[in-house]
Every structure is written in structure tokens, then in C-alpha cells.
Amino acid sequence: MATVEFLNVHKSFGPVEVLKGIDFRVEPSQVVCLIGPSGSGKSTLLRCVNHLEVTTSGAILVNDRMIGYDVHGERLVEASDAEIDRRRSTIGMVFQNFNLFGHMTALENVMFGPTKLLRIPKAQAETEARELLARVGLADRANNYPSQLSGGQQQRVAIARALAMKPDLMLFDEPTSALDPELVGEVLDVMKQLAASGMTMIVVTHEMGFAREVADVVVFMDDGVIVEQGLPDDVLLNPQHDRTRSFLSKVL
Ligand code: ADP
Ligand code: MG
């Protein structure tokens, strides 16, 4: 399972610096919950990990391989675009709004990556996709289109679709924030299972119950920096910084 290392990561959009020097390491099979106010840079940090955004300076190492550019936008290590694509394909990402292909069934959504990107034979991809749908509790929904599924079911399909690429690292960006409250639990249950299976996970979430129960480390970000990090009970129940206390008093 993957390691992730952030080395003095900076990211600016035009003149606005949104990540101001992030240093952090994620160990194999760790679950890290990333919390913090809206606009603090959580999504940007996740997106840098799988190269949806390019860091302005600093570097991110996934499994000790560099994903990052120096200040001049030049690659720090020799990595072809194909190599970046290959590495990105081993990182699963789940978004707030599911992002399923609307014109494909649940099964087709899960099979898409393996058949189109990994060139796995269709029959094998289908067997694996059905197993994954069963794993997220949706064996009987394989032929449904996203519009025929609840938000919680769509998000579980999205998780199965990410897992179909056999990632060794999973990134979740507020995976339950768009769900009706009664559907949150079924998605968190799937994520708990995944954590228990040893998957390395970085989870941006406002679900403090999940963070307390599942996270190995909770990281609190504000205004582009890590303000504090530590064991869930330490950060969530006994925060050391005013900014953390103020944030927690609003979400707990
Ligand atoms: P969070 O996920 O913690 O709410 P984000 O990473 O989405 O925070 O955003 C951090 C800051 O970066 C915000 O001020 C946001 O407006 C800005 N930002 C994010 N993406 C872009 C972009 N593509 N272009 C310009 N500004 C952006
Ligand atoms: Mg965000």
C-alpha cells in the first residue's frame, strides 16, 4: 500500500497562494482525515496528489516517486506523460458529486476504466466489476443508470469504479457532503470496510464521527497551512490551537 509525502508544497492560482508550504507524510494503510474550513485548500491539496493540479513549488512523492514541478514548471525527475498517467491510474479519487457517466449503467461505469484504460478483456472486467458492486452492496443494481439510483448508491458505484483500477491509494473529497443525511451512513460504511482492508486513504470530510472512529491521523488545515495534526481524539477533543477550536465549535 502507498506512502504519500508532501514536501514544502506550494500552490498559487495567479497571485493567490492557496497552499503555503505543506509538509506531511502518509504511511502505508493509514487513514488520514483532512478537515478545515471552506477555502482552506483541502481540495487543492488532494488534486495535486493525482496531478489534477500542478504544484507551484515543492513536491509530492507517492510511493517515493515524485509528482511535482519546481518553481519554473519543469519536472524534477524524468517522468514521461505516460508514466504520470500510469501513476495516476493507481490513485483512486472520489468526489462530492459522484461524477458517474450518466449514459452508462452502474456496471458499465465500473468496467470503463479497466477495459478502456487498462485494456483488460471485457469478460474479466465484468466479473471483477460485479464483484466490486457486490462489495459495495449493489450486486442487484448493476444494470441501473445513475438517474435510477439514490445519491448514496451512486457514490458507492463511484467508489467501486475507483477500486476497479486497483489503486493503492484512495482520495476522497467530501464524499458524503452532497447526500441526504439518511444516506451518509451507507457510504461511510463502505469507506470503513475499505480502511479495514488496509487501503491508504486521504479523506476530506466534515464527518467528525467517522474521523474519530476510522482516522489514524487528523490534519486540520486553515488558510493553506497545516495548523495541527495528530491522533483523532487529541485533535478533535483537545485541540491546541484557537483556530482548530473555533472550527470544531462550528462543526461538532
Ligand atoms: P477547500 O477544499 O478547503 O474548500 P479549495 O482547495 O477548494 O479549498 O480552495 C482553496 C482556495 O483556492 C479558494 O480560495 C478557492 O477559491 C481557490 N481556488 C481553488 N481552485 C481554484 C482555481 N482553479 N482557480 C482559482 N482559484 C482556485
Ligand atoms: Mg473542497
mmCIF file of C-alpha atoms and ligand atoms in Angstrom, residues 13 18 36-45 53 173-174, ligand 1:
data_model
loop_
_atom_site.group_PDB
_atom_site.id
_atom_site.type_symbol
_atom_site.label_atom_id
_atom_site.label_comp_id
_atom_site.label_asym_id
_atom_site.label_seq_id
_atom_site.Cartn_x
_atom_site.Cartn_y
_atom_site.Cartn_z
ATOM 1 C CA PHE A 13 -3.712 30.406 -8.632
ATOM 2 C CA VAL A 18 -3.713 28.711 -1.569
ATOM 3 C CA GLY A 36 -10.751 22.578 7.848
ATOM 4 C CA PRO A 37 -12.901 25.494 6.795
ATOM 5 C CA SER A 38 -14.133 26.021 3.270
ATOM 6 C CA GLY A 39 -11.438 27.622 1.139
ATOM 7 C CA SER A 40 -8.546 26.390 3.280
ATOM 8 C CA GLY A 41 -7.021 24.420 0.383
ATOM 9 C CA LYS A 42 -8.113 20.857 1.133
ATOM 10 C CA SER A 43 -9.414 20.051 -2.351
ATOM 11 C CA THR A 44 -6.434 21.693 -3.993
ATOM 12 C CA LEU A 45 -4.079 19.563 -1.914
ATOM 13 C CA GLU A 53 -3.407 20.384 -10.305
ATOM 14 C CA ASP A 173 -13.113 14.808 -1.340
ATOM 15 C CA GLU A 174 -16.161 15.325 0.878
HETATM 16 P P1 ADP B 1 -11.356 23.727 0.256
HETATM 17 O O1 ADP B 1 -11.445 22.440 -0.476
HETATM 18 O O2 ADP B 1 -10.626 23.627 1.555
HETATM 19 O O3 ADP B 1 -12.697 24.377 0.435
HETATM 20 P P2 ADP B 1 -10.073 24.685 -2.143
HETATM 21 O O4 ADP B 1 -8.834 23.914 -2.284
HETATM 22 O O5 ADP B 1 -11.227 24.274 -2.988
HETATM 23 O O6 ADP B 1 -10.494 24.744 -0.600
HETATM 24 O O7 ADP B 1 -9.806 26.203 -2.455
HETATM 25 C C1 ADP B 1 -8.779 26.943 -1.824
HETATM 26 C C2 ADP B 1 -8.731 28.324 -2.443
HETATM 27 O O8 ADP B 1 -8.274 28.218 -3.755
HETATM 28 C C3 ADP B 1 -10.077 29.009 -2.501
HETATM 29 O O9 ADP B 1 -9.906 30.364 -2.207
HETATM 30 C C4 ADP B 1 -10.502 28.828 -3.937
HETATM 31 O O10 ADP B 1 -11.313 29.890 -4.358
HETATM 32 C C5 ADP B 1 -9.169 28.835 -4.659
HETATM 33 N N1 ADP B 1 -9.195 28.021 -5.882
HETATM 34 C C6 ADP B 1 -9.417 26.701 -5.964
HETATM 35 N N2 ADP B 1 -9.334 26.264 -7.240
HETATM 36 C C7 ADP B 1 -9.067 27.359 -7.991
HETATM 37 C C8 ADP B 1 -8.849 27.585 -9.389
HETATM 38 N N3 ADP B 1 -8.892 26.582 -10.273
HETATM 39 N N4 ADP B 1 -8.608 28.846 -9.789
HETATM 40 C C9 ADP B 1 -8.533 29.866 -8.909
HETATM 41 N N5 ADP B 1 -8.718 29.716 -7.578
HETATM 42 C C10 ADP B 1 -8.988 28.489 -7.121
#
